[in-house]
Tab-separated table of C-alpha atoms and ligand atoms in Angstrom:
chain	number	residue	atom	x	y	z
V	1	MET	CA	0.000	0.000	0.000
V	2	VAL	CA	1.425	3.349	-1.078
V	3	ASN	CA	-0.558	6.467	-0.229
V	4	ILE	CA	0.700	9.685	-1.699
V	5	VAL	CA	-0.548	13.176	-0.975
V	6	LEU	CA	0.005	15.370	-3.999
V	7	PHE	CA	0.432	18.816	-2.540
V	8	GLY	CA	0.520	22.299	-4.024
V	9	LYS	CA	-1.252	25.586	-4.507
V	10	PRO	CA	-4.229	25.878	-6.865
V	11	GLY	CA	-2.935	25.603	-10.424
V	12	ALA	CA	0.360	23.959	-9.446
V	13	GLY	CA	-0.428	20.977	-11.669
V	14	LYS	CA	-1.664	18.381	-9.179
V	15	GLY	CA	-4.463	17.119	-11.410
V	16	THR	CA	-2.292	17.091	-14.516
V	17	GLN	CA	0.458	15.122	-12.817
V	18	ALA	CA	-2.004	12.776	-11.114
V	19	GLU	CA	-3.226	11.613	-14.535
V	20	PHE	CA	0.273	10.328	-15.312
V	21	LEU	CA	1.213	9.087	-11.849
V	22	LYS	CA	-1.955	7.047	-11.353
V	23	GLU	CA	-1.159	5.023	-14.488
V	24	LYS	CA	2.541	4.699	-13.791
V	25	TYR	CA	2.135	3.527	-10.177
V	26	ASN	CA	-1.297	1.923	-10.444
V	27	LEU	CA	-2.841	4.177	-7.810
V	28	THR	CA	-6.423	5.287	-7.250
V	29	HIS	CA	-6.656	9.031	-7.866
V	30	ILE	CA	-9.016	10.957	-5.601
V	31	SER	CA	-9.383	14.636	-6.466
V	32	THR	CA	-11.607	16.223	-3.835
V	33	GLY	CA	-12.126	19.249	-6.096
V	34	ASP	CA	-13.391	16.946	-8.861
V	35	VAL	CA	-15.711	15.121	-6.459
V	36	PHE	CA	-17.129	18.450	-5.291
V	37	ARG	CA	-17.658	19.552	-8.897
V	38	TYR	CA	-19.395	16.258	-9.707
V	39	ASN	CA	-21.763	16.842	-6.782
V	40	LEU	CA	-22.334	20.453	-7.819
V	41	LYS	CA	-23.204	19.416	-11.352
V	42	ASN	CA	-25.603	16.754	-10.164
V	43	GLY	CA	-27.257	18.984	-7.580
V	44	THR	CA	-26.724	16.599	-4.671
V	45	GLU	CA	-27.196	17.679	-1.067
V	46	LEU	CA	-23.414	17.683	-0.634
V	47	GLY	CA	-23.064	19.792	-3.768
V	48	LYS	CA	-25.553	22.329	-2.459
V	49	GLN	CA	-23.783	22.575	0.874
V	50	ALA	CA	-20.358	22.943	-0.736
V	51	GLN	CA	-21.367	25.419	-3.432
V	52	VAL	CA	-21.587	28.482	-1.190
V	53	PHE	CA	-17.962	28.027	-0.172
V	54	ILE	CA	-16.580	27.064	-3.577
V	55	ASP	CA	-18.314	30.075	-5.145
V	56	LYS	CA	-16.429	32.348	-2.751
V	57	GLY	CA	-13.077	30.634	-3.241
V	58	GLU	CA	-13.196	29.405	0.330
V	59	LEU	CA	-12.536	25.974	1.730
V	60	VAL	CA	-15.560	23.803	2.428
V	61	PRO	CA	-15.904	23.007	6.163
V	62	ASP	CA	-13.737	20.115	7.307
V	63	ALA	CA	-16.587	17.864	8.416
V	64	LEU	CA	-18.126	17.786	4.934
V	65	THR	CA	-14.825	17.320	3.133
V	66	ILE	CA	-13.545	14.616	5.456
V	67	LYS	CA	-16.757	12.598	5.179
V	68	MET	CA	-16.665	12.881	1.392
V	69	LEU	CA	-13.032	11.734	1.251
V	70	GLN	CA	-13.713	8.752	3.496
V	71	ASP	CA	-16.610	7.705	1.279
V	72	GLU	CA	-14.336	7.830	-1.789
V	73	VAL	CA	-11.694	5.709	-0.063
V	74	GLU	CA	-14.330	3.160	0.964
V	75	LYS	CA	-15.353	2.766	-2.676
V	76	ASN	CA	-11.909	1.300	-3.480
V	77	PRO	CA	-11.217	-1.458	-0.960
V	78	ASP	CA	-8.894	-3.432	-3.241
V	79	THR	CA	-6.605	-0.673	-4.427
V	80	LYS	CA	-2.822	-0.810	-4.257
V	81	GLY	CA	-2.793	2.736	-2.978
V	82	PHE	CA	-4.227	6.212	-3.271
V	83	LEU	CA	-3.106	9.428	-4.836
V	84	PHE	CA	-4.780	12.189	-2.851
V	85	ASP	CA	-5.135	15.396	-4.868
V	86	GLY	CA	-6.473	18.473	-3.094
V	87	PHE	CA	-6.793	16.720	0.248
V	88	PRO	CA	-5.827	17.325	2.998
V	89	ARG	CA	-6.032	21.108	2.876
V	90	THR	CA	-6.162	21.796	6.614
V	91	VAL	CA	-4.419	20.361	9.667
V	92	ALA	CA	-7.767	18.970	10.848
V	93	GLN	CA	-8.127	17.141	7.506
V	94	ALA	CA	-4.591	15.767	7.818
V	95	ASP	CA	-5.285	14.525	11.355
V	96	ALA	CA	-8.515	12.915	10.181
V	97	LEU	CA	-6.729	11.261	7.265
V	98	ASP	CA	-4.036	9.819	9.544
V	99	GLU	CA	-6.646	8.459	11.941
V	100	PHE	CA	-8.852	7.090	9.199
V	101	LEU	CA	-6.012	5.328	7.362
V	102	LYS	CA	-4.806	3.915	10.667
V	103	THR	CA	-8.132	2.148	11.188
V	104	LYS	CA	-7.269	0.209	8.021
V	105	GLY	CA	-3.632	-0.431	8.928
V	106	TRP	CA	-2.504	2.118	6.327
V	107	GLU	CA	-0.744	5.458	6.503
V	108	VAL	CA	0.313	8.399	4.375
V	109	THR	CA	3.540	7.182	2.764
V	110	ALA	CA	4.677	10.592	1.571
V	111	THR	CA	3.532	14.078	0.677
V	112	VAL	CA	4.986	15.395	-2.553
V	113	ALA	CA	4.655	19.087	-3.292
V	114	LEU	CA	4.669	20.884	-6.619
V	115	GLU	CA	6.275	24.252	-5.974
V	116	ALA	CA	5.553	27.371	-8.010
V	117	ASP	CA	5.329	31.090	-7.617
V	118	ASP	CA	1.871	32.592	-6.878
V	119	GLU	CA	1.997	35.122	-9.710
V	120	ILE	CA	2.785	32.464	-12.309
V	121	LEU	CA	-0.053	30.330	-10.971
V	122	VAL	CA	-2.634	33.120	-10.962
V	123	GLN	CA	-1.917	33.657	-14.661
V	124	ARG	CA	-2.104	29.912	-15.268
V	125	LEU	CA	-5.515	29.672	-13.589
V	126	LEU	CA	-6.893	32.628	-15.548
V	127	GLU	CA	-5.689	30.892	-18.696
V	128	ARG	CA	-7.244	27.585	-17.584
V	129	GLY	CA	-10.482	29.431	-16.800
V	130	LYS	CA	-10.942	30.226	-20.478
V	131	THR	CA	-11.541	26.550	-21.186
V	132	SER	CA	-12.171	24.768	-17.853
V	133	GLY	CA	-15.663	26.170	-17.435
V	134	ARG	CA	-14.803	26.656	-13.757
V	135	ALA	CA	-16.243	29.895	-12.395
V	136	ASP	CA	-13.576	29.887	-9.671
V	137	ASP	CA	-10.852	30.038	-12.359
V	138	GLN	CA	-12.344	33.039	-14.139
V	139	ASP	CA	-12.382	35.748	-11.514
V	140	GLU	CA	-9.054	37.076	-10.296
V	141	ASN	CA	-10.500	38.067	-6.915
V	142	LEU	CA	-11.779	34.539	-6.349
V	143	ILE	CA	-8.437	33.114	-7.399
V	144	ARG	CA	-6.601	35.405	-4.985
V	145	ASN	CA	-8.967	34.342	-2.226
V	146	ARG	CA	-8.056	30.712	-2.892
V	147	TYR	CA	-4.371	31.637	-2.393
V	148	GLN	CA	-5.290	33.428	0.814
V	149	GLU	CA	-7.023	30.270	2.017
V	150	TYR	CA	-3.995	28.230	0.978
V	151	ASN	CA	-1.575	30.469	2.880
V	152	GLU	CA	-3.683	30.517	6.024
V	153	LYS	CA	-5.023	26.987	6.207
V	154	THR	CA	-3.061	24.703	3.879
V	155	ALA	CA	0.537	25.944	4.075
V	156	PRO	CA	0.846	24.767	7.737
V	157	LEU	CA	0.686	21.222	6.378
V	158	ILE	CA	4.228	21.615	5.080
V	159	GLU	CA	5.528	21.726	8.659
V	160	TYR	CA	3.015	19.054	9.644
V	161	TYR	CA	4.401	16.531	7.170
V	162	LYS	CA	8.005	17.658	7.670
V	163	GLY	CA	7.481	16.828	11.348
V	164	GLN	CA	6.531	13.306	10.276
V	165	GLY	CA	9.572	13.108	7.968
V	166	LYS	CA	7.215	12.693	5.005
V	167	PHE	CA	7.514	15.939	3.075
V	168	PHE	CA	9.179	16.142	-0.340
V	169	ALA	CA	9.050	18.921	-2.904
V	170	VAL	CA	9.890	19.407	-6.559
V	171	ASN	CA	9.944	22.402	-8.857
V	172	GLY	CA	6.501	22.446	-10.489
V	173	ILE	CA	7.543	24.685	-13.362
V	174	GLY	CA	8.633	23.048	-16.600
V	175	GLU	CA	7.389	20.665	-19.241
V	176	ILE	CA	4.691	18.321	-17.943
V	177	SER	CA	6.906	15.289	-18.604
V	178	GLU	CA	9.858	16.904	-16.830
V	179	VAL	CA	7.764	17.486	-13.738
V	180	THR	CA	6.467	13.897	-13.859
V	181	GLN	CA	10.090	12.769	-13.994
V	182	ARG	CA	10.974	14.848	-10.925
V	183	LEU	CA	8.047	13.362	-9.007
V	184	SER	CA	8.937	9.852	-10.127
V	185	LEU	CA	12.471	10.178	-8.744
V	186	ILE	CA	10.928	10.689	-5.311
V	187	ILE	CA	8.162	8.090	-5.581
V	188	ASP	CA	10.564	5.424	-6.853
V	189	LYS	CA	12.529	5.705	-3.623
V	190	LEU	CA	9.564	5.337	-1.267
P	201	LIG	O1	-8.733	21.218	-5.610
P	201	LIG	P1	-9.508	22.245	-6.384
P	201	LIG	O2	-8.729	23.502	-6.610
P	201	LIG	O3	-10.104	21.685	-7.610
P	201	LIG	O4	-10.721	22.641	-5.435
P	201	LIG	C1	-11.708	23.559	-5.879
P	201	LIG	C2	-12.460	24.094	-4.686
P	201	LIG	O5	-13.069	23.024	-3.958
P	201	LIG	C3	-11.610	24.822	-3.645
P	201	LIG	O6	-11.344	26.156	-3.987
P	201	LIG	C4	-12.492	24.704	-2.419
P	201	LIG	O7	-13.564	25.613	-2.467
P	201	LIG	C5	-13.044	23.293	-2.560
P	201	LIG	N1	-12.199	22.315	-1.853
P	201	LIG	C6	-12.204	22.324	-0.466
P	201	LIG	N2	-11.459	21.433	0.244
P	201	LIG	C7	-10.705	20.529	-0.383
P	201	LIG	C8	-10.677	20.496	-1.804
P	201	LIG	C9	-11.445	21.409	-2.510
P	201	LIG	O8	-12.870	23.148	0.144
P	201	LIG	N3	-10.000	19.655	0.355
P	202	LIG	MG1	-7.168	19.883	-9.353
């Protein structure tokens, strides 16, 4: 069992890299952002509850997000491992993930971060917004609020995972295949 947290600011390339890594390492990819968007699109109760936060570029309350993540994990009992993309985003989510995996005899193997400068990423998201159809990628104020949320609530996870000796980082800027290669060098050693 290998459980990898793919870490990084919005637009850092987590989803893009996950598409390659899940194939290469035979992992189950869970993107919490994608699961939220699926629920939004289908008008589920969860989608309705999450929408108010997503529309403001804020994080959805931990209780909702944690429950959703656990449900996704439970759907894949026979997997060789998970690639968590966009989760955890708060210390409370990280604690919940540790506890939840422990009940199954699993743990987070490593957290791998894609590093990039905010200003480059804001431009990337605005560019992505032209085709992604995501309202939260089209408004610079919303994008900046997502970075604010990241700095306040998500960045502390770097120290959290460093404290566990599980934090690794690569330069997230470059050709997609180059970045995959950088990530692979770390994952191959786990
Ligand atoms: O990961 P992604 O950028 O696709 O997430 C889109 C939005 O979903 C976030 O801005 C946030 O509102 C919500 N989200 C969240 N908590 C997570 C993942 C996503 O609140 N763990
Ligand atoms: Mg994503």
